[in-house]
């Protein structure tokens, strides 16, 4: 997790009078439709044919010549003329004028009017009425809508100002509990036992009060990312049957000083009102950092929030039955006042699971998934040391995706093994085609690693050797420990460094030059040897003490600044000792590879032909380990 403080969110702006973007888009579409309908209505042509536009003088001439068959006056202004030859004409007159008097003024007699069929019709007033309604109603509706939106915006702003300091915790009650229980959490039996006591106290407090026991006010779950801290909290919510308030530490931090403290007060007031209850604060290190670090003073928003949390945890009344559970993966940066007894009384450590725990976690995540008959989850658990619960869940999910892409009906052992390699190294890069020369160098490089893993007593045995590019690596040797290791000796470190230098040693022996393929090996071996000298006291020259590693500056960052508690002379001795360890193991690797050059050649040849060697084939190539050779080599190394 990053050391950077959580980003402060700006205050939410007041809502727009036109609503959000989706609402604005809908209003815009509605306005466009109304305008289109308006244009269509007012541009719609009359149902009567208009024909050629003529003047009243022309109409009088047509009547005098006897060419007019019918005259229709509509609405008092429109004159539609039908000619005897079938033609149509259109003329306009003043609204209050008489067509007969007009024609008489143009010289049309009564006898000439006699054969003309004359009629009148009322005008179409619908369009005018719609236009008048449009002019009167639409602006009124628009003004009313704008006033309504403005009043709503003001009311929403007032509500937001009032609720700005309220807690944003999500509440899970008994009737809406998540379907996650302790049965769904595997590999953390001690943590489940600790939290099961909390759940039992909330269900039956009299059982503990009768004996004078006091339940812890706070439980701090500590562990690296992916070990199931949040999942365990969800399981507590599923088991407790009491209101469960869930909130993240970053949700307390706002732009304005005092808002976080106000939200803390509101959260605990709500929890006390619904006691017995559980308050879960995820990533509490966002607000629980050590006070006084950096340049921030006592009025820093995060410090105010932390102070309020401390006060609320101390201020629990007797018998309120409110328990706070917090989770973090950085307990080293938490304020000491937060960790003292009486606040967080218990620390529940959730570490990466052991072999049995990995097996149980795999079984939990494999529920409901069709597994093939050849699947052995215990073997997968053995080849995944150091995997967290999240890694194992991802492994099962990746295997299901692989099986689906291959159109299988069940998940096979091959899918699980390949998904494990995808989680560790990344997907296969089939598009990266190595040249014959690079392929040969990679084969000897990985063969050197595999050979030393077989020969060295304390090295992790090789499980798979491949030169198929995966992730950023051109090839790799996967080690499979026989059992989980919780302590490591100097001999184990030395053998691992020797194995790491095996690829570079093989390149020098076979090709008499070096490549960049050993860069990552050199980095790992150098870091391992430096830790042996400075952290584990495994150097005879410098003695059993540590160098550096003191408390770094919380303001500048622990990785940027390290307290140096040794002199320049000691630093020079450390560099010499690190160089000696790496050089000694490199020479040891070269000697072992030269002694077993024939086996290296065989491993490299098979890799260039098949690209992958599994453990049974590798053991067949190597034969039984030569115990006498190993003992002689270790004795020679001790003498050196």
Coordinates of C-alpha atoms in Angstrom, one line a residue:
X1 CA 0.0 0.0 0.0
X2 CA 1.3 3.4 -0.8
X3 CA 2.5 5.8 1.9
X4 CA 0.8 8.7 0.2
X5 CA -2.2 10.2 2.1
X6 CA -5.6 9.6 0.6
X7 CA -6.6 12.2 -1.9
X8 CA -8.9 14.8 -0.5
X9 CA -12.1 15.0 -2.4
X10 CA -13.5 18.4 -3.3
X11 CA -16.9 19.3 -2.0
X12 CA -19.7 18.1 -4.1
X13 CA -21.0 20.9 -6.3
X14 CA -24.7 21.8 -6.0
X15 CA -26.9 20.1 -8.6
X16 CA -27.5 21.8 -11.9
X17 CA -31.0 23.4 -12.5
X18 CA -31.2 21.1 -15.5
X19 CA -30.4 17.9 -13.6
X20 CA -27.6 15.5 -14.4
X21 CA -26.2 14.9 -17.9
X22 CA -28.7 12.1 -18.7
X23 CA -31.6 14.4 -17.7
X24 CA -30.2 17.3 -19.7
X25 CA -29.9 15.0 -22.7
X26 CA -33.5 13.9 -22.4
X27 CA -34.7 17.5 -22.1
X28 CA -32.7 18.4 -25.2
X29 CA -34.1 15.6 -27.2
X30 CA -37.7 16.6 -26.1
X31 CA -37.1 20.2 -27.1
X32 CA -35.8 19.1 -30.5
X33 CA -38.9 16.9 -31.1
X34 CA -41.2 19.7 -30.1
X35 CA -39.5 22.1 -32.6
X36 CA -39.7 19.5 -35.3
X37 CA -43.4 18.9 -34.7
X38 CA -44.0 22.7 -34.7
X39 CA -42.2 23.1 -38.0
X40 CA -44.1 20.2 -39.5
X41 CA -47.5 21.5 -38.4
X42 CA -47.0 25.0 -39.7
X43 CA -45.3 23.9 -42.9
X44 CA -48.0 21.4 -43.7
X45 CA -49.7 22.4 -47.1
X46 CA -53.4 23.0 -47.4
X47 CA -55.6 20.0 -48.3
X48 CA -57.0 22.1 -51.3
X49 CA -54.9 22.4 -54.4
X50 CA -53.7 26.0 -54.8
X51 CA -52.5 25.9 -58.4
X52 CA -51.2 29.0 -60.1
X53 CA -51.2 32.3 -58.1
X54 CA -53.2 34.9 -60.0
X55 CA -54.5 38.4 -59.2
X56 CA -58.1 39.4 -58.9
X57 CA -57.8 41.3 -62.2
X58 CA -56.8 38.0 -63.9
X59 CA -59.7 36.2 -62.2
X60 CA -62.1 38.8 -63.6
X61 CA -60.6 38.3 -67.1
X62 CA -61.1 34.5 -66.8
X63 CA -64.7 35.0 -65.8
X64 CA -65.5 37.5 -68.6
X65 CA -64.1 34.9 -71.1
X66 CA -66.1 32.1 -69.6
X67 CA -63.1 30.0 -68.6
X68 CA -64.0 29.7 -64.9
X69 CA -66.0 26.7 -63.8
X70 CA -65.9 27.1 -60.0
X71 CA -64.9 29.7 -57.4
X72 CA -64.4 28.8 -53.7
X73 CA -63.8 31.4 -51.0
X74 CA -62.4 29.9 -47.8
X75 CA -61.9 31.8 -44.6
X76 CA -62.8 35.1 -46.3
X77 CA -59.4 35.6 -47.8
X78 CA -58.4 32.6 -49.9
X79 CA -60.0 32.3 -53.4
X80 CA -59.6 28.9 -55.1
X81 CA -60.4 28.9 -58.8
X82 CA -61.2 25.8 -60.9
X83 CA -60.9 26.4 -64.7
X84 CA -62.9 24.6 -67.4
X85 CA -59.7 23.2 -68.9
X86 CA -59.0 21.4 -65.5
X87 CA -56.4 23.9 -64.3
X88 CA -56.3 25.3 -60.8
X89 CA -55.6 28.9 -59.7
X90 CA -55.3 30.8 -56.4
X91 CA -56.0 34.4 -55.5
X92 CA -56.1 36.5 -52.4
X93 CA -58.6 39.2 -51.3
X94 CA -59.1 41.4 -48.3
X95 CA -60.8 39.7 -45.4
X96 CA -63.9 42.1 -45.3
X97 CA -64.3 42.6 -49.0
X98 CA -67.1 41.1 -51.2
X99 CA -65.9 39.1 -54.2
X100 CA -69.0 40.0 -56.3
X101 CA -68.4 43.7 -55.8
X102 CA -64.7 43.3 -56.6
X103 CA -65.5 41.5 -59.8
X104 CA -68.2 44.0 -60.7
X105 CA -65.6 46.8 -60.3
X106 CA -63.4 44.8 -62.8
X107 CA -66.2 44.7 -65.3
X108 CA -67.8 41.3 -64.6
X109 CA -71.6 41.4 -65.3
X110 CA -74.3 39.2 -63.7
X111 CA -74.7 37.3 -66.9
X112 CA -71.0 36.4 -66.9
X113 CA -71.2 35.2 -63.3
X114 CA -74.2 33.0 -64.0
X115 CA -72.4 29.9 -65.3
X116 CA -69.8 30.0 -62.5
X117 CA -70.4 27.7 -59.5
X118 CA -69.7 29.8 -56.4
X119 CA -69.3 28.6 -52.8
X120 CA -67.9 29.7 -49.5
X121 CA -66.2 27.7 -46.7
X122 CA -65.0 28.6 -43.2
X123 CA -61.2 28.8 -42.8
X124 CA -59.1 26.2 -40.8
X125 CA -58.3 27.9 -37.5
X126 CA -56.6 24.8 -35.9
X127 CA -53.1 26.0 -36.9
X128 CA -53.6 29.4 -35.6
X129 CA -55.0 28.1 -32.3
X130 CA -52.0 25.7 -31.9
X131 CA -49.7 28.6 -32.6
X132 CA -51.4 30.8 -30.0
X133 CA -51.3 27.9 -27.4
X134 CA -47.6 27.4 -28.2
X135 CA -46.8 31.0 -27.7
X136 CA -48.8 31.2 -24.5
X137 CA -48.2 27.9 -22.8
X138 CA -44.6 26.8 -23.6
X139 CA -42.9 29.9 -22.1
X140 CA -45.1 29.6 -19.1
X141 CA -44.2 25.9 -18.6
X142 CA -40.5 26.7 -19.2
X143 CA -40.6 29.4 -16.5
X144 CA -42.4 27.2 -14.0
X145 CA -39.9 24.3 -14.7
X146 CA -36.9 26.6 -14.2
X147 CA -38.4 27.9 -10.9
X148 CA -39.0 24.4 -9.7
X149 CA -35.5 23.3 -10.5
X150 CA -34.0 26.3 -8.8
X151 CA -36.1 25.6 -5.6
X152 CA -35.1 22.0 -5.7
X153 CA -31.4 22.9 -6.1
X154 CA -31.6 25.3 -3.1
X155 CA -33.3 22.6 -1.0
X156 CA -30.8 20.0 -2.1
X157 CA -27.9 22.3 -1.2
X158 CA -29.4 22.9 2.2
X159 CA -29.8 19.2 2.8
X160 CA -26.2 18.6 1.6
X161 CA -24.9 21.2 3.9
X162 CA -26.7 19.6 6.8
X163 CA -25.7 16.0 5.9
X164 CA -22.1 16.9 5.0
X165 CA -20.9 15.9 8.4
X166 CA -22.9 12.8 8.6
X167 CA -21.3 9.4 8.4
X168 CA -21.4 7.6 5.1
X169 CA -21.2 4.1 6.6
X170 CA -23.1 1.3 4.9
X171 CA -25.3 -0.5 7.4
X172 CA -26.0 -4.3 7.1
X173 CA -28.8 -5.5 9.3
X174 CA -30.0 -9.0 10.1
X175 CA -32.6 -9.2 7.4
X176 CA -30.1 -8.2 4.7
X177 CA -26.9 -9.9 5.9
X178 CA -24.5 -11.0 3.2
X179 CA -24.4 -14.7 2.6
X180 CA -20.8 -15.0 3.8
X181 CA -20.0 -16.9 7.0
X182 CA -17.0 -18.3 8.7
X183 CA -17.5 -21.5 6.7
X184 CA -16.5 -19.5 3.6
X185 CA -13.2 -18.3 5.1
X186 CA -10.4 -20.9 5.2
X187 CA -6.8 -20.8 6.2
X188 CA -7.3 -18.4 9.1
X189 CA -8.4 -20.6 12.0
X190 CA -6.9 -18.5 14.7
X191 CA -8.5 -15.3 13.4
X192 CA -11.8 -17.0 13.1
X193 CA -11.6 -18.1 16.7
X194 CA -10.8 -14.6 17.9
X195 CA -13.6 -13.1 16.0
X196 CA -16.0 -15.9 16.9
X197 CA -15.6 -14.8 20.5
X198 CA -16.7 -11.3 19.5
X199 CA -19.7 -12.6 17.7
X200 CA -20.6 -14.9 20.6
X201 CA -20.4 -11.9 23.0
X202 CA -22.7 -9.9 20.9
X203 CA -25.2 -12.8 20.8
X204 CA -24.9 -13.8 24.5
X205 CA -23.3 -11.0 26.5
X206 CA -24.7 -12.4 29.8
X207 CA -22.5 -15.4 29.5
X208 CA -19.4 -13.3 29.8
X209 CA -20.7 -10.6 32.1
X210 CA -21.7 -13.3 34.6
X211 CA -18.0 -14.1 35.0
X212 CA -16.9 -10.5 35.1
X213 CA -15.3 -10.6 31.7
X214 CA -15.0 -7.5 29.5
X215 CA -15.1 -8.0 25.8
X216 CA -12.5 -6.1 23.8
X217 CA -13.6 -2.7 22.5
X218 CA -11.6 -3.0 19.4
X219 CA -10.1 -5.7 17.2
X220 CA -7.3 -4.8 14.7
X221 CA -6.9 -7.2 11.8
X222 CA -3.3 -7.0 10.5
X223 CA -1.9 -8.7 7.4
X224 CA -0.5 -8.3 3.9
X225 CA -2.8 -7.5 1.0
X226 CA -5.0 -10.4 -0.2
X227 CA -5.1 -12.4 3.0
X228 CA -8.8 -11.9 3.5
X229 CA -9.2 -9.2 6.1
X230 CA -12.3 -7.7 4.4
X231 CA -13.7 -11.1 3.7
X232 CA -13.4 -11.9 7.4
X233 CA -15.3 -8.8 8.2
X234 CA -18.0 -9.8 5.9
X235 CA -18.1 -13.2 7.6
X236 CA -18.5 -11.5 11.0
X237 CA -21.4 -9.6 9.5
X238 CA -22.9 -12.8 8.3
X239 CA -22.5 -14.6 11.7
X240 CA -23.3 -11.8 14.2
X241 CA -26.9 -11.1 13.4
X242 CA -26.5 -7.5 14.6
X243 CA -26.3 -4.2 12.7
X244 CA -22.9 -4.0 10.9
X245 CA -21.6 -0.6 10.0
X246 CA -18.9 -0.7 7.3
X247 CA -16.8 2.3 6.2
X248 CA -13.4 3.0 4.7
X249 CA -10.9 5.2 6.5
X250 CA -10.5 7.4 3.5
X251 CA -14.2 8.3 3.7
X252 CA -13.5 10.3 6.8
X253 CA -11.1 12.6 5.1
X254 CA -12.5 15.7 3.4
X255 CA -11.3 19.0 2.2
X256 CA -12.7 20.9 5.2
X257 CA -11.2 20.5 8.6
X258 CA -13.6 19.1 11.1
X259 CA -15.8 17.1 8.7
X260 CA -14.0 13.8 9.4
X261 CA -14.4 14.3 13.1
X262 CA -18.1 15.1 12.7
X263 CA -18.6 11.9 10.6
X264 CA -16.9 9.9 13.3
X265 CA -19.2 11.3 16.0
X266 CA -22.3 10.6 13.8
X267 CA -21.0 7.0 13.1
X268 CA -20.6 6.1 16.7
X269 CA -23.9 7.7 17.7
X270 CA -25.7 5.6 15.1
X271 CA -23.9 2.5 16.3
X272 CA -24.8 3.2 19.9
X273 CA -28.4 3.8 19.0
X274 CA -28.6 0.3 17.4
X275 CA -26.4 -1.5 19.9
X276 CA -25.3 -4.3 20.0
X277 CA -23.5 -3.5 16.8
X278 CA -20.2 -3.8 15.0
X279 CA -18.3 -1.0 13.3
X280 CA -15.9 -2.1 10.6
X281 CA -13.3 0.5 9.4
X282 CA -11.3 -0.7 6.4
X283 CA -7.8 0.7 5.7
X284 CA -7.8 2.6 9.1
X285 CA -4.2 3.7 8.3
X286 CA -5.7 6.4 6.1
X287 CA -6.7 8.3 9.2
X288 CA -4.7 6.5 11.9
X289 CA -1.2 7.5 10.9
X290 CA 1.3 8.5 13.6
X291 CA 0.6 12.1 14.7
X292 CA 3.3 14.7 14.6
X293 CA 4.9 13.2 11.5
X294 CA 5.7 15.6 8.7
X295 CA 4.8 19.3 8.6
X296 CA 1.1 19.1 9.5
X297 CA 0.2 20.8 12.7
X298 CA -2.5 19.9 15.2
X299 CA -5.3 21.3 13.0
X300 CA -4.6 18.8 10.2
X301 CA -7.8 17.2 9.1
X302 CA -6.5 13.6 9.5
X303 CA -5.2 14.3 13.1
X304 CA -8.6 15.9 14.1
X305 CA -10.3 12.7 12.8
X306 CA -7.9 10.4 14.6
X307 CA -8.4 12.4 17.9
X308 CA -12.2 12.0 17.6
X309 CA -11.8 8.3 17.0
X310 CA -9.6 8.0 20.1
X311 CA -12.2 9.9 22.2
X312 CA -15.1 7.9 20.9
X313 CA -13.4 4.5 21.6
X314 CA -12.6 5.7 25.1
X315 CA -16.1 7.1 25.6
X316 CA -18.0 3.9 25.2
X317 CA -20.5 3.6 28.0
X318 CA -20.5 0.4 29.9
X319 CA -22.9 -2.1 28.4
X320 CA -23.3 -0.4 25.0
X321 CA -22.0 -3.6 23.3
X322 CA -20.5 -1.7 20.3
X323 CA -17.3 -3.3 19.0
X324 CA -15.0 -1.7 16.4
X325 CA -13.1 -3.9 14.0
X326 CA -10.4 -2.3 11.9
X327 CA -8.2 -3.7 9.1
X328 CA -4.8 -2.5 7.8
X329 CA -1.7 -3.8 6.1
X330 CA 0.5 -1.1 7.6
X331 CA 0.4 -1.5 11.4
X332 CA 3.8 0.1 11.7
X333 CA 2.6 3.6 10.8
X334 CA -0.4 3.6 13.2
X335 CA -0.4 6.0 16.1
X336 CA 0.6 4.3 19.4
X337 CA -2.4 5.8 21.2
X338 CA -4.7 3.9 18.8
X339 CA -3.0 0.6 19.6
X340 CA -2.9 0.8 23.4
X341 CA -5.1 -1.6 25.5
X342 CA -8.5 -0.2 26.0
X343 CA -8.9 0.8 22.4
X344 CA -7.7 -1.9 20.2
X345 CA -7.2 -4.7 22.8
X346 CA -6.5 -7.4 20.3
X347 CA -4.5 -7.8 17.2
X348 CA -5.6 -10.5 14.8
X349 CA -2.8 -11.4 12.5
X350 CA -3.9 -12.7 9.1
X351 CA -0.8 -14.0 7.3
X352 CA -0.4 -15.9 4.1
X353 CA -1.8 -19.4 4.6
X354 CA 0.3 -22.5 5.1
X355 CA 0.0 -25.7 3.1
X356 CA -3.1 -26.9 4.9
X357 CA -4.7 -23.4 4.7
X358 CA -4.0 -23.2 1.0
X359 CA -5.7 -26.5 0.5
X360 CA -8.8 -25.4 2.4
X361 CA -8.9 -22.1 0.5
X362 CA -8.7 -23.9 -2.8
X363 CA -11.5 -26.2 -1.8
X364 CA -13.7 -23.2 -0.8
X365 CA -13.1 -21.4 -4.2
X366 CA -13.5 -24.6 -6.1
X367 CA -17.1 -25.0 -4.9
X368 CA -19.6 -25.1 -7.7
X369 CA -16.9 -25.4 -10.4
X370 CA -16.7 -28.6 -12.4
X371 CA -13.3 -30.2 -11.7
X372 CA -11.9 -33.1 -13.8
X373 CA -11.1 -36.4 -12.2
X374 CA -7.3 -35.8 -12.5
X375 CA -7.5 -32.6 -10.3
X376 CA -5.6 -32.9 -7.0
X377 CA -6.0 -29.6 -5.1
X378 CA -3.4 -30.8 -2.5
X379 CA -0.7 -30.8 -5.2
X380 CA -1.7 -27.3 -6.3
X381 CA -1.4 -26.2 -2.7
X382 CA 2.1 -27.7 -2.5
X383 CA 3.3 -25.8 -5.6
X384 CA 1.9 -22.4 -4.4
X385 CA 3.9 -21.5 -1.3
X386 CA 3.6 -17.8 -0.5
X387 CA 0.3 -17.4 -2.3
X388 CA -2.3 -15.3 -0.4
X389 CA -6.0 -16.1 -0.4
X390 CA -6.6 -13.6 -3.2
X391 CA -3.9 -15.2 -5.3
X392 CA -5.5 -18.7 -4.8
X393 CA -8.9 -17.3 -5.8
X394 CA -7.4 -15.7 -8.9
X395 CA -5.7 -19.0 -9.7
X396 CA -9.1 -20.9 -9.6
X397 CA -10.7 -18.2 -11.7
X398 CA -7.9 -18.1 -14.3
X399 CA -8.2 -21.9 -14.6
X400 CA -11.9 -21.7 -15.2
X401 CA -11.3 -19.0 -17.9
X402 CA -8.7 -21.2 -19.6
X403 CA -11.0 -24.2 -19.6
X404 CA -13.8 -22.1 -21.1
X405 CA -11.5 -20.7 -23.8
X406 CA -10.6 -24.2 -24.7
X407 CA -14.2 -25.3 -24.9
X408 CA -13.9 -27.8 -22.1
X409 CA -16.7 -29.0 -19.9
X410 CA -14.5 -29.3 -16.7
X411 CA -11.3 -27.8 -15.3
X412 CA -8.4 -30.1 -15.6
X413 CA -5.1 -30.3 -13.6
X414 CA -3.3 -28.9 -16.6
X415 CA -5.5 -25.8 -16.5
X416 CA -4.8 -25.3 -12.8
X417 CA -1.0 -25.6 -13.3
X418 CA -1.0 -23.2 -16.2
X419 CA -3.1 -20.7 -14.4
X420 CA -0.7 -20.9 -11.5
X421 CA 2.1 -20.0 -13.9
X422 CA 0.0 -17.2 -15.3
X423 CA -0.5 -15.8 -11.8
X424 CA 3.3 -15.9 -11.0
X425 CA 5.0 -15.1 -14.3
X426 CA 2.2 -13.8 -16.6
X427 CA 0.7 -15.4 -19.8
X428 CA 2.8 -17.2 -22.4
X429 CA 4.2 -14.9 -25.1
X430 CA 3.8 -17.1 -28.1
X431 CA 4.4 -14.2 -30.4
X432 CA 7.9 -13.8 -29.1
X433 CA 10.0 -16.0 -31.3
X434 CA 13.5 -16.5 -30.1
X435 CA 16.3 -16.9 -32.7
X436 CA 18.2 -20.2 -32.6
X437 CA 21.2 -18.5 -30.9
X438 CA 19.0 -16.9 -28.2
X439 CA 17.1 -20.1 -27.7
X440 CA 20.4 -22.0 -27.2
X441 CA 21.7 -19.4 -24.7
X442 CA 18.4 -19.5 -22.8
X443 CA 18.4 -23.3 -22.7
X444 CA 21.9 -23.4 -21.1
X445 CA 21.0 -20.5 -18.8
X446 CA 18.0 -22.3 -17.4
X447 CA 19.8 -25.6 -17.4
X448 CA 22.4 -24.1 -15.1
X449 CA 19.8 -23.1 -12.6
X450 CA 18.1 -26.5 -12.8
X451 CA 21.3 -28.4 -12.4
X452 CA 22.3 -26.6 -9.3
X453 CA 18.8 -26.9 -7.8
X454 CA 19.4 -30.7 -8.1
X455 CA 22.9 -30.8 -6.8
X456 CA 22.7 -28.4 -3.8
X457 CA 21.4 -29.8 -0.5
X458 CA 19.5 -26.8 0.8
X459 CA 18.2 -25.5 -2.6
X460 CA 14.5 -25.8 -3.5
X461 CA 14.1 -28.8 -5.9
X462 CA 13.2 -27.9 -9.5
X463 CA 9.6 -28.7 -10.5
X464 CA 9.5 -27.4 -14.1
X465 CA 12.1 -26.0 -16.5
X466 CA 11.0 -24.2 -19.6
X467 CA 12.4 -21.8 -22.3
X468 CA 8.9 -20.7 -23.4
X469 CA 8.8 -16.9 -22.8
X470 CA 6.3 -15.9 -20.2
X471 CA 5.7 -12.4 -18.9
X472 CA 9.1 -10.6 -19.1
X473 CA 11.2 -13.8 -18.7
X474 CA 12.6 -15.7 -21.7
X475 CA 12.5 -18.8 -19.6
X476 CA 12.4 -19.9 -15.9
X477 CA 12.9 -22.8 -13.5
X478 CA 10.1 -23.3 -11.1
X479 CA 11.1 -24.5 -7.7
X480 CA 8.9 -26.7 -5.5
X481 CA 9.7 -26.7 -1.8
X482 CA 9.0 -30.0 0.0
X483 CA 7.4 -28.1 2.9
X484 CA 6.6 -24.6 4.0
X485 CA 9.6 -22.8 5.4
X486 CA 9.2 -20.2 8.2
X487 CA 12.9 -20.0 9.1
X488 CA 15.9 -19.9 6.8
X489 CA 19.5 -20.7 7.6
X490 CA 22.7 -19.3 6.2
X491 CA 23.2 -22.5 4.2
X492 CA 19.9 -22.1 2.6
X493 CA 20.7 -18.5 1.6
X494 CA 24.1 -19.5 0.2
X495 CA 22.6 -22.3 -1.8
X496 CA 19.9 -20.0 -3.2
X497 CA 22.5 -17.4 -4.2
X498 CA 24.5 -20.2 -5.8
X499 CA 21.5 -21.3 -7.8
X500 CA 20.8 -17.7 -8.8
X501 CA 24.3 -17.4 -10.2
X502 CA 24.0 -20.7 -12.1
X503 CA 22.6 -19.2 -15.3
X504 CA 25.4 -16.6 -15.6
X505 CA 28.0 -19.3 -14.8
X506 CA 26.6 -21.6 -17.5
X507 CA 26.7 -18.8 -20.1
X508 CA 30.4 -18.1 -19.2
X509 CA 31.4 -21.8 -19.4
X510 CA 29.6 -22.6 -22.6
X511 CA 29.8 -19.4 -24.6
X512 CA 32.6 -17.5 -22.8
X513 CA 30.5 -14.3 -22.7
X514 CA 27.7 -12.8 -20.7
X515 CA 24.2 -11.6 -21.6
X516 CA 21.6 -9.4 -20.0
X517 CA 19.5 -12.5 -19.2
X518 CA 21.1 -12.7 -15.8
X519 CA 20.3 -9.1 -14.7
X520 CA 17.4 -10.1 -12.5
X521 CA 19.4 -13.0 -11.0
X522 CA 22.2 -10.6 -10.1
X523 CA 19.7 -8.2 -8.4
X524 CA 18.1 -10.9 -6.3
X525 CA 21.5 -12.5 -5.3
X526 CA 22.9 -9.1 -4.3
X527 CA 19.8 -8.2 -2.3
X528 CA 19.8 -11.6 -0.6
X529 CA 23.5 -11.3 0.3
X530 CA 23.1 -7.8 1.6
X531 CA 20.2 -8.9 3.9
X532 CA 22.4 -11.7 5.2
X533 CA 25.0 -9.1 6.2
X534 CA 22.9 -6.2 7.3
X535 CA 19.7 -7.7 8.7
X536 CA 20.3 -11.3 9.7
X537 CA 23.9 -11.1 11.2
X538 CA 25.1 -14.0 9.0
X539 CA 28.5 -12.5 8.3
X540 CA 31.5 -13.8 10.3
X541 CA 33.5 -10.7 9.4
X542 CA 31.0 -8.1 10.7
X543 CA 29.6 -10.2 13.5
X544 CA 26.0 -10.7 14.9
X545 CA 24.6 -7.2 14.5
X546 CA 22.3 -5.3 12.2
X547 CA 23.1 -2.3 10.1
X548 CA 20.5 0.3 9.2
X549 CA 16.9 -0.6 9.1
X550 CA 16.0 2.0 11.7
X551 CA 12.7 3.9 11.8
X552 CA 12.5 6.0 8.6
X553 CA 10.9 9.4 8.3
X554 CA 7.1 9.1 8.0
X555 CA 7.1 12.4 6.2
X556 CA 9.8 11.7 3.7
X557 CA 8.9 8.0 3.4
X558 CA 10.5 4.9 4.8
X559 CA 11.9 3.9 1.4
X560 CA 13.3 7.3 0.6
X561 CA 15.0 7.8 3.9
X562 CA 16.7 5.3 6.2
X563 CA 18.3 6.0 9.5
X564 CA 22.0 5.1 9.2
X565 CA 23.5 3.8 12.4
X566 CA 26.9 2.8 11.1
X567 CA 30.1 4.5 9.9
X568 CA 31.6 4.9 6.5
X569 CA 34.2 2.3 7.4
X570 CA 31.4 -0.2 8.3
X571 CA 29.6 0.6 5.0
X572 CA 32.8 -0.2 3.1
X573 CA 33.1 -3.5 5.0
X574 CA 29.5 -4.3 4.2
X575 CA 30.2 -3.8 0.5
X576 CA 33.3 -6.0 0.6
X577 CA 31.4 -8.7 2.5
X578 CA 28.4 -8.6 0.0
X579 CA 30.9 -8.9 -2.9
X580 CA 32.7 -11.8 -1.2
X581 CA 29.5 -13.8 -0.6
X582 CA 28.3 -13.3 -4.2
X583 CA 31.7 -14.0 -5.7
X584 CA 32.2 -17.2 -3.6
X585 CA 28.9 -18.6 -4.6
X586 CA 29.5 -17.7 -8.3
X587 CA 32.8 -19.6 -8.2
X588 CA 31.0 -22.5 -6.5
X589 CA 28.4 -22.5 -9.2
X590 CA 31.0 -22.6 -11.9
X591 CA 32.9 -25.5 -10.3
X592 CA 29.7 -27.6 -9.9
X593 CA 28.6 -26.9 -13.5
X594 CA 32.1 -27.8 -14.8
X595 CA 32.0 -31.1 -12.8
X596 CA 28.6 -32.0 -14.2
X597 CA 29.0 -30.5 -17.7
X598 CA 27.6 -33.6 -19.4
X599 CA 24.3 -33.3 -17.5
X600 CA 24.1 -29.6 -18.4
X601 CA 24.5 -30.5 -22.1
X602 CA 21.8 -33.1 -21.9
X603 CA 19.4 -30.7 -20.1
X604 CA 20.0 -28.0 -22.7
X605 CA 19.6 -30.3 -25.6
X606 CA 16.2 -31.6 -24.4
X607 CA 15.1 -28.0 -23.7
X608 CA 16.0 -26.9 -27.3
X609 CA 14.0 -29.9 -28.6
X610 CA 11.0 -29.9 -26.3
X611 CA 11.2 -26.4 -24.7
X612 CA 9.8 -27.8 -21.4
X613 CA 11.0 -30.4 -18.9
X614 CA 8.7 -31.5 -16.0
X615 CA 9.9 -33.0 -12.7
X616 CA 9.7 -36.7 -13.6
X617 CA 11.7 -36.2 -16.8
X618 CA 14.2 -34.0 -15.0
X619 CA 14.8 -36.6 -12.3
X620 CA 15.2 -39.3 -14.9
X621 CA 17.9 -37.1 -16.6
X622 CA 19.8 -36.4 -13.4
X623 CA 19.4 -39.8 -11.8
X624 CA 19.7 -40.1 -8.0
X625 CA 21.5 -37.3 -6.3
X626 CA 25.1 -37.9 -5.6
X627 CA 25.3 -37.4 -1.9
X628 CA 29.0 -37.9 -1.8
X629 CA 29.6 -35.2 -4.4
X630 CA 27.4 -32.8 -2.4
X631 CA 29.1 -33.5 0.8
X632 CA 32.6 -33.1 -0.8
X633 CA 31.5 -29.8 -2.4
X634 CA 30.1 -28.4 0.9
X635 CA 33.3 -29.4 2.7
X636 CA 35.4 -27.7 0.1
X637 CA 33.2 -24.6 0.3
X638 CA 33.6 -24.5 4.1
X639 CA 37.4 -24.7 3.8
X640 CA 37.4 -21.8 1.3

